[in-house]
Short mmCIF file of C-alpha atoms in Angstrom, two decimals:
data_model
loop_
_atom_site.label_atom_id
_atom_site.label_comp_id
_atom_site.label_asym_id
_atom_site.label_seq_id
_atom_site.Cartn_x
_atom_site.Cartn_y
_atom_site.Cartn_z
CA UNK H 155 -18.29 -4.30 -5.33
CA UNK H 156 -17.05 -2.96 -2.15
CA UNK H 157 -19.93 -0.25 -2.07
CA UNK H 158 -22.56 -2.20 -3.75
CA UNK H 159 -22.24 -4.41 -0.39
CA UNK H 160 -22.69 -0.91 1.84
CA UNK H 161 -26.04 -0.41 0.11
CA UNK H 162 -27.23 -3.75 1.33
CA UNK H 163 -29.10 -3.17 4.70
CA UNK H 164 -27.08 -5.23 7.04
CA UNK H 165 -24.06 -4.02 4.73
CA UNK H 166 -22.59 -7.83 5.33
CA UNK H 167 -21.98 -10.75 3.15
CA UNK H 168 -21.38 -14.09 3.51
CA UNK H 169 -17.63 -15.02 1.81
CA UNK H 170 -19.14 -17.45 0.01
CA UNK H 171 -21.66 -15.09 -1.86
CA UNK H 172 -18.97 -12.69 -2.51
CA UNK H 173 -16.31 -15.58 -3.73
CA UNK H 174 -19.44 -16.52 -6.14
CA UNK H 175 -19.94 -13.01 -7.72
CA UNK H 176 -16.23 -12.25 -8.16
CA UNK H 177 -13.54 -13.76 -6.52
CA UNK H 178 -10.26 -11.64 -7.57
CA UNK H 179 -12.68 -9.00 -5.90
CA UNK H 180 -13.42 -10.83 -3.04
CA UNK H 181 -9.10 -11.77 -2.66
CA UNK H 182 -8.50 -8.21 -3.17
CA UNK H 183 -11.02 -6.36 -0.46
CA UNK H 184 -9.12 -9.45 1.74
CA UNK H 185 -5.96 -8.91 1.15
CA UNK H 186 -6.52 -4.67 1.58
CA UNK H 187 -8.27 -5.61 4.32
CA UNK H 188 -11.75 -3.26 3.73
CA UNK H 189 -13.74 -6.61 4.48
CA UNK H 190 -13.09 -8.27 7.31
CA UNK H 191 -14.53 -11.03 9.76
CA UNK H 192 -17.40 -10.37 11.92
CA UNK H 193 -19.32 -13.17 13.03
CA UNK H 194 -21.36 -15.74 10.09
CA UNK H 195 -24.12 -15.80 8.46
CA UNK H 196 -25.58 -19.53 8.61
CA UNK H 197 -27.58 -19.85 5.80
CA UNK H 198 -26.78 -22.75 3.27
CA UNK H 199 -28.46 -24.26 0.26
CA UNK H 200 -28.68 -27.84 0.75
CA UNK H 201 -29.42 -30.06 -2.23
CA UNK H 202 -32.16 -32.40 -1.58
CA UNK H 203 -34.26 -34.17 -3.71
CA UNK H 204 -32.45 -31.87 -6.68
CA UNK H 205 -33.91 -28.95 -5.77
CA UNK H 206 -31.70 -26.23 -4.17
CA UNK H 207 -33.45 -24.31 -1.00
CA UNK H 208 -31.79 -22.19 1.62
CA UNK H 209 -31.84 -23.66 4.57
CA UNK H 210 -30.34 -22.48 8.24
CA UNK H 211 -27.01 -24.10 9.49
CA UNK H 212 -26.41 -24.63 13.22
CA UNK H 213 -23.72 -24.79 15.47
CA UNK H 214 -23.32 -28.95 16.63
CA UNK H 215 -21.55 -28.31 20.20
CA UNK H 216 -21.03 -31.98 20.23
CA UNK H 217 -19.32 -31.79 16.61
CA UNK H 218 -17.62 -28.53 16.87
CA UNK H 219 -19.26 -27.50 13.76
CA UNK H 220 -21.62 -26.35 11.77
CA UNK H 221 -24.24 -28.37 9.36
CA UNK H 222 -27.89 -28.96 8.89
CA UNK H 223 -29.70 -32.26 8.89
CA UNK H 224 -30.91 -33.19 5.15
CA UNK H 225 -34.38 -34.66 4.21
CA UNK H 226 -33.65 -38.14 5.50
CA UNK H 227 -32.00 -36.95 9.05
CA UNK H 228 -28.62 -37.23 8.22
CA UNK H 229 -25.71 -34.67 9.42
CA UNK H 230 -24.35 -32.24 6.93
CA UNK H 231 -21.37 -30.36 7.87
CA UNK H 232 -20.31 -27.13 6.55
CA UNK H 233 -17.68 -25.29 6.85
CA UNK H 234 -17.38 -22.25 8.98
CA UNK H 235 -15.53 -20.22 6.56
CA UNK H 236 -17.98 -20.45 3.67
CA UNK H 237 -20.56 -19.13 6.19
CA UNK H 238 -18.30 -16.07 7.17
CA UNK H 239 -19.58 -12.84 7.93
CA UNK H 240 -17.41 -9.88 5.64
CA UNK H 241 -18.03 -6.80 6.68
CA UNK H 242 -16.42 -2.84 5.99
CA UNK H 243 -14.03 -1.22 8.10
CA UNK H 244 -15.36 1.92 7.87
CA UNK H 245 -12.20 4.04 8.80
CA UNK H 246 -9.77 2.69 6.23
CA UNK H 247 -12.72 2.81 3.41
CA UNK H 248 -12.38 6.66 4.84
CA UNK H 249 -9.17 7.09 4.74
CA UNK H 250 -8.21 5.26 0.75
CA UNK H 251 -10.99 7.34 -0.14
CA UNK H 252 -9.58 10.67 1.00
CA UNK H 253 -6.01 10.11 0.63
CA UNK H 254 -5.52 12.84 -2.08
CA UNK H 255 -6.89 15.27 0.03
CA UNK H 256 -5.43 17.91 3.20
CA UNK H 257 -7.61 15.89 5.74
CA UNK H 258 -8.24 16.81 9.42
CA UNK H 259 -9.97 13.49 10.45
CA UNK H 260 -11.14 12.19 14.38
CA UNK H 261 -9.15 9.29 15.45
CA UNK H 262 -12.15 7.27 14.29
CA UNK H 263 -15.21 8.27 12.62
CA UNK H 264 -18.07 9.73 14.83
CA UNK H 265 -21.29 8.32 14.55
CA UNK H 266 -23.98 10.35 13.28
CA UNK H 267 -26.81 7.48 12.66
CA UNK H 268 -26.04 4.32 13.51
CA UNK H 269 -24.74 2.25 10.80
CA UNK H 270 -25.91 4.85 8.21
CA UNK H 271 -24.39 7.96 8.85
CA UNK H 272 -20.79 9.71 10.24
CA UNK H 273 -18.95 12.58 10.33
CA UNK H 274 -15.50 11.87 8.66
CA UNK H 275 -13.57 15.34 9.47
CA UNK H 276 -13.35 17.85 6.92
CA UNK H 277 -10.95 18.32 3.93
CA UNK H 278 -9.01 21.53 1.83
CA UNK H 279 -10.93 22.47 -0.89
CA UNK H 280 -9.77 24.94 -3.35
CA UNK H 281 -11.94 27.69 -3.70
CA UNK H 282 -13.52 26.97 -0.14
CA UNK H 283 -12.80 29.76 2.82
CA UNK H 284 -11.98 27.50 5.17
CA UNK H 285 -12.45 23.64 5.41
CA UNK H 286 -14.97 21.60 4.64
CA UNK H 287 -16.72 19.39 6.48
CA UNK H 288 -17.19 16.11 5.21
CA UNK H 289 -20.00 13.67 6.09
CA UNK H 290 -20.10 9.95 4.63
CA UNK H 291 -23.93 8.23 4.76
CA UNK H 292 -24.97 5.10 2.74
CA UNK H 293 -28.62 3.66 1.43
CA UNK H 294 -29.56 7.39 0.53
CA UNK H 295 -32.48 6.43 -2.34
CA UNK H 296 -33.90 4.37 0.83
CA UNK H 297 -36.91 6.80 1.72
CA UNK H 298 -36.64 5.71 5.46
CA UNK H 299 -32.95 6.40 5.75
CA UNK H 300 -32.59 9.67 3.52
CA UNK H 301 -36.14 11.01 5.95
CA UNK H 302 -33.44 10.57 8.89
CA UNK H 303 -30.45 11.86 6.66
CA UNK H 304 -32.29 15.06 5.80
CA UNK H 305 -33.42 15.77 8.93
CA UNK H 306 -29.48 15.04 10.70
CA UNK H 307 -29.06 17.65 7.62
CA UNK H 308 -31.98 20.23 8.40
CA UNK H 309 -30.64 20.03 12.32
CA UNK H 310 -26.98 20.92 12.13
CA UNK H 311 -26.74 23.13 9.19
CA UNK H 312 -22.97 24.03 8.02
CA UNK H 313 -21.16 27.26 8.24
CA UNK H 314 -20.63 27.11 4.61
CA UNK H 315 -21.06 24.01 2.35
CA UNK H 316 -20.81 20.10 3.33
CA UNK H 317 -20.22 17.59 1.22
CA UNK H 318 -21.88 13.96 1.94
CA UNK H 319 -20.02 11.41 0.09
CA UNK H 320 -22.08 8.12 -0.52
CA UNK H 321 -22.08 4.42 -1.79
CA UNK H 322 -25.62 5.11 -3.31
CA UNK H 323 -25.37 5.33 -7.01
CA UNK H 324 -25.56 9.00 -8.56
CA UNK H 325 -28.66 8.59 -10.60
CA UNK H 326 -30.81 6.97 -7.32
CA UNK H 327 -29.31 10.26 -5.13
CA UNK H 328 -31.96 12.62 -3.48
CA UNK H 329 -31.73 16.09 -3.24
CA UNK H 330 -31.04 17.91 0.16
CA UNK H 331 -32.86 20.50 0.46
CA UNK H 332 -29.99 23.06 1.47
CA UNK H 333 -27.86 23.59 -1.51
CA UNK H 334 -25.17 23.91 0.92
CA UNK H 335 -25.46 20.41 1.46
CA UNK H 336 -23.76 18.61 -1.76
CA UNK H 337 -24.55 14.83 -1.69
CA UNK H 338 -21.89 13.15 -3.96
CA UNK H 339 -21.87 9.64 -4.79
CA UNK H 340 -18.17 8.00 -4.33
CA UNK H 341 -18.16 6.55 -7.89
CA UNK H 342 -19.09 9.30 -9.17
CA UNK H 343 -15.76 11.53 -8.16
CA UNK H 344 -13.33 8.32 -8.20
CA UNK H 345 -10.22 8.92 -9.96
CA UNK H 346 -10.18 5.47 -11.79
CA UNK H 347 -13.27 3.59 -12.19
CA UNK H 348 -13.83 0.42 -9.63
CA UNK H 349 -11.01 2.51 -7.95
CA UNK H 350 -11.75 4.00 -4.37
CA UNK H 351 -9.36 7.02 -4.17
CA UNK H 352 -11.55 10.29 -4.78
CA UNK H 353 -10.27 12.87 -7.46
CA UNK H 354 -10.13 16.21 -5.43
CA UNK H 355 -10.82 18.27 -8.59
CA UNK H 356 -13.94 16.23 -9.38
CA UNK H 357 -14.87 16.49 -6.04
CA UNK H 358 -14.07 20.44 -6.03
CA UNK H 359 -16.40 20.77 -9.36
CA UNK H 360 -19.04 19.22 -7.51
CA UNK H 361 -19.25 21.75 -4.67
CA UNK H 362 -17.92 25.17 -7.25
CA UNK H 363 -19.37 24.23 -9.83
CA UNK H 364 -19.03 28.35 -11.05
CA UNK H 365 -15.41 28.32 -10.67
CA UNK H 366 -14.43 25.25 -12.92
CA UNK H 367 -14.74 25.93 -16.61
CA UNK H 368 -12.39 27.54 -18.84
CA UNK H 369 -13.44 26.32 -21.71
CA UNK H 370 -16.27 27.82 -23.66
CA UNK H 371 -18.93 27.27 -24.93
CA UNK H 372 -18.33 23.79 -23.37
CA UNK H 373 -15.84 22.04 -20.95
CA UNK H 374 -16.15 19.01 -18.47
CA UNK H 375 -14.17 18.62 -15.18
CA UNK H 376 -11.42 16.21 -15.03
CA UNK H 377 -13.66 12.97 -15.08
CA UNK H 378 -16.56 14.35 -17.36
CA UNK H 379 -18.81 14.03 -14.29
CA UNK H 380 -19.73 17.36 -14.95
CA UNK H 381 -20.32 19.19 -18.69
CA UNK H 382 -20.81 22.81 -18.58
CA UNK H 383 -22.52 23.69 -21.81
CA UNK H 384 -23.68 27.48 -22.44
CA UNK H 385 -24.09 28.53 -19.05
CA UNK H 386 -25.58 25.18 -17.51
CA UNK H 387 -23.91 22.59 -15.06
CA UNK H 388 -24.86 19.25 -16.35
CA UNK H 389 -23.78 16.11 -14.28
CA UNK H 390 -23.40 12.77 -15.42
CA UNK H 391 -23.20 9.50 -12.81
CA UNK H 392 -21.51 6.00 -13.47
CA UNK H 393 -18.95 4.78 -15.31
CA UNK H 394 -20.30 3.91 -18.69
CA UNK H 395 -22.00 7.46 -18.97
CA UNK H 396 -18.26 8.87 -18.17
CA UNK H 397 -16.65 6.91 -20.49
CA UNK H 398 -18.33 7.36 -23.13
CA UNK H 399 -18.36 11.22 -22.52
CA UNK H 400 -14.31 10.68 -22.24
CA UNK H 401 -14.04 9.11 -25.54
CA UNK H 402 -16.40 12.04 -27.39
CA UNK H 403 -14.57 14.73 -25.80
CA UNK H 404 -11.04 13.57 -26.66
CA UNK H 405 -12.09 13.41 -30.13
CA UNK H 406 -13.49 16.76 -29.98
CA UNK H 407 -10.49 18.75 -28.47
CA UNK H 408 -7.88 16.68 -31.24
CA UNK H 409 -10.28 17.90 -34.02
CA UNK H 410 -10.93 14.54 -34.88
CA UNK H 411 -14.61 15.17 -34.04
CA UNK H 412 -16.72 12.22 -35.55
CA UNK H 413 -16.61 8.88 -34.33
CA UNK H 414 -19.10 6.16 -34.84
CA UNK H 415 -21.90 5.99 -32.32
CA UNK H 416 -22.34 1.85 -32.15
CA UNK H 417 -18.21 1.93 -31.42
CA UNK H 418 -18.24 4.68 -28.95
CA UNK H 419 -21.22 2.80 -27.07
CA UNK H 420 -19.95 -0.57 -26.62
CA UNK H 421 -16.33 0.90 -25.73
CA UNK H 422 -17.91 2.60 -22.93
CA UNK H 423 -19.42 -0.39 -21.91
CA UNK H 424 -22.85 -1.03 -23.57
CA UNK H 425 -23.86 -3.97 -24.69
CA UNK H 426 -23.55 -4.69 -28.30
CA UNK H 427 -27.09 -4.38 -28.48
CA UNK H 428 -26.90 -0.76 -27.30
CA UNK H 429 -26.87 0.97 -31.16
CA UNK H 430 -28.67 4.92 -29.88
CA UNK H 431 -28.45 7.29 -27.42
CA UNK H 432 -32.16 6.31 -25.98
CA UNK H 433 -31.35 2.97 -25.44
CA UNK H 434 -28.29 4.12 -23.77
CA UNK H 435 -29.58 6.79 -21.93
CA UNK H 436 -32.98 6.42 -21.56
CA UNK H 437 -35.42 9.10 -20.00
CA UNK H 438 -32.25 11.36 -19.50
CA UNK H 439 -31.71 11.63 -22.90
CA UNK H 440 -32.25 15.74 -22.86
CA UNK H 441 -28.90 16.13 -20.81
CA UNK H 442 -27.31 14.55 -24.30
CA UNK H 443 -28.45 17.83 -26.05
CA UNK H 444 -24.52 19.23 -27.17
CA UNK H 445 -23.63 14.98 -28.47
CA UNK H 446 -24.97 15.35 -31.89
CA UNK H 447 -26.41 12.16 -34.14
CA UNK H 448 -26.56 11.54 -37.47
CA UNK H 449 -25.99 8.14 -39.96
CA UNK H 450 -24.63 6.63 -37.25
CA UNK H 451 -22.10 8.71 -36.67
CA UNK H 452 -21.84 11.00 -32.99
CA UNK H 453 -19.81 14.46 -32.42
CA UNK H 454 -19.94 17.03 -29.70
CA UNK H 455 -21.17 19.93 -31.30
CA UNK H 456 -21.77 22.95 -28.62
#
């Protein structure tokens, strides 16, 4: 939830939005403290007439609070901390995402593009000659921001390779045009899913991609963000996709190989309703090409 709230434009919510759409989330980004005050936002739906409609709260100086005035003129209050601003603090997000990692980091994060972009130190990678920097940017499949991104990019081109780490979702990523520069979206390298701490080895997969499989003539990394399959890196985004490559793959290296396709979908996360690969995968469904179908049954077969 965290970064679905970086890839709103302001990247701030009102408590009482975030208390509506999940409140052990909302407790938990509180009590970690990743959210945290920073001003209001006074907008309120007021209930007139039955009909609910967003209306503006104000500050009453002669109250000490602040309310709206409802169809017939009389004085709503409401209270301040419903209207509460949340927003990220940016350096611990940083830091509980790289805390598995040999991090050199400023003592805060250096601005790059206001609000969008900053340069978050650089980190050990194995197989890397010395380290890498790492950049953090958010709102990347916003045209406007990624035409600023890529040129930041273009401008101050890296020794060797960066990584950008972003909230933006994996399958909504554009493509930088130096493949030096390797754009990686946070969920897509988490250890855990809806967990923030980035896996180092999915992270190093992402950036030597060459240097990763053992295995032939298939093998994932260690989060099946990544299948290698007969020469080819394939990469997979979001945590259903993962899953359900997890579950396939376990069966295949126990030799238990065939599972049931409506069971494997669902445990990953699809809705009952979800019965083939197309209607799980949609337009990518060529990238499926080593999961193999047949009377409703599923198996890797490489």
């Amino acid at each position: 939830m965290l970064l679905q709230v970086m890839e709103t434009r302001p990247a701030k919510v009102q408590a009482s939005v975030l208390r509506q759409v999940s409140p052990r989330a909302t407790d938990q980004l509180l009590e970690a403290k990743l959210m945290v005050a920073s001003g209001h936002i006074p907008v309120v739906t007021a209930m007139d007439n039955y009909e609910d409609e967003p209306i503006p709260a104000e500050w009453c100086a002669d109250r000490r609070q602040y309310g709206y005035n409802n169809s017939i003129g009389r004085w709503v209050a409401v209270d301040a901390e419903e209207i509460v601003a949340l927003a990220v603090d940016y350096p611990l997000l940083f830091a509980k995402m790289l805390v598995d990692f040999e991090r050199a980091a400023p003592a805060r994060p250096i601005s790059l593009i206001e609000s969008v972009a900053w340069d978050i130190g650089t980190i050990q990678l194995k197989g890397a000659k010395s380290p890498v920097p790492v950049w953090f940017a958010r709102r990347l499949s916003d045209p406007a921001v990624w035409k600023k991104v890529g040129a930041l990019l273009e401008r101050r081109p890296p020794d060797e390779v960066r990584v950008i780490l972003t909230s933006t979702p994996g399958d909504r990523l554009p493509v930088a045009a130096r493949k030096k520069d390797i754009v990686i979206s946070v969920n897509d390298v988490a250890k855990a899913p809806g967990k923030l701490a980035i896996s180092p080895q999915a992270v190093g997969a992402r950036v030597f991609p060459g240097e990763a499989q053992h295995r032939f003539p298939i093998d994932h990394s260690e989060n099946c963000g990544i299948v290698w399959y007969r020469g080819e890196t394939l990469t997979f985004s979001g945590d259903k996709q993962r899953r359900f490559l997890e579950i396939l793959f376990s069966a295949y290296w126990s030799k238990s190989k065939v599972l049931r396709l409506a069971a494997v979908l669902e445990e990953a996360g699809y809705g009952g309703q979800v019965n083939t690969l197309k209607k799980a995968f949609g337009r990518g469904i060529d990238k499926w090409r080593f999961v193999k179908v047949e009377n409703g049954n599923c198996w890797i077969d490489p």
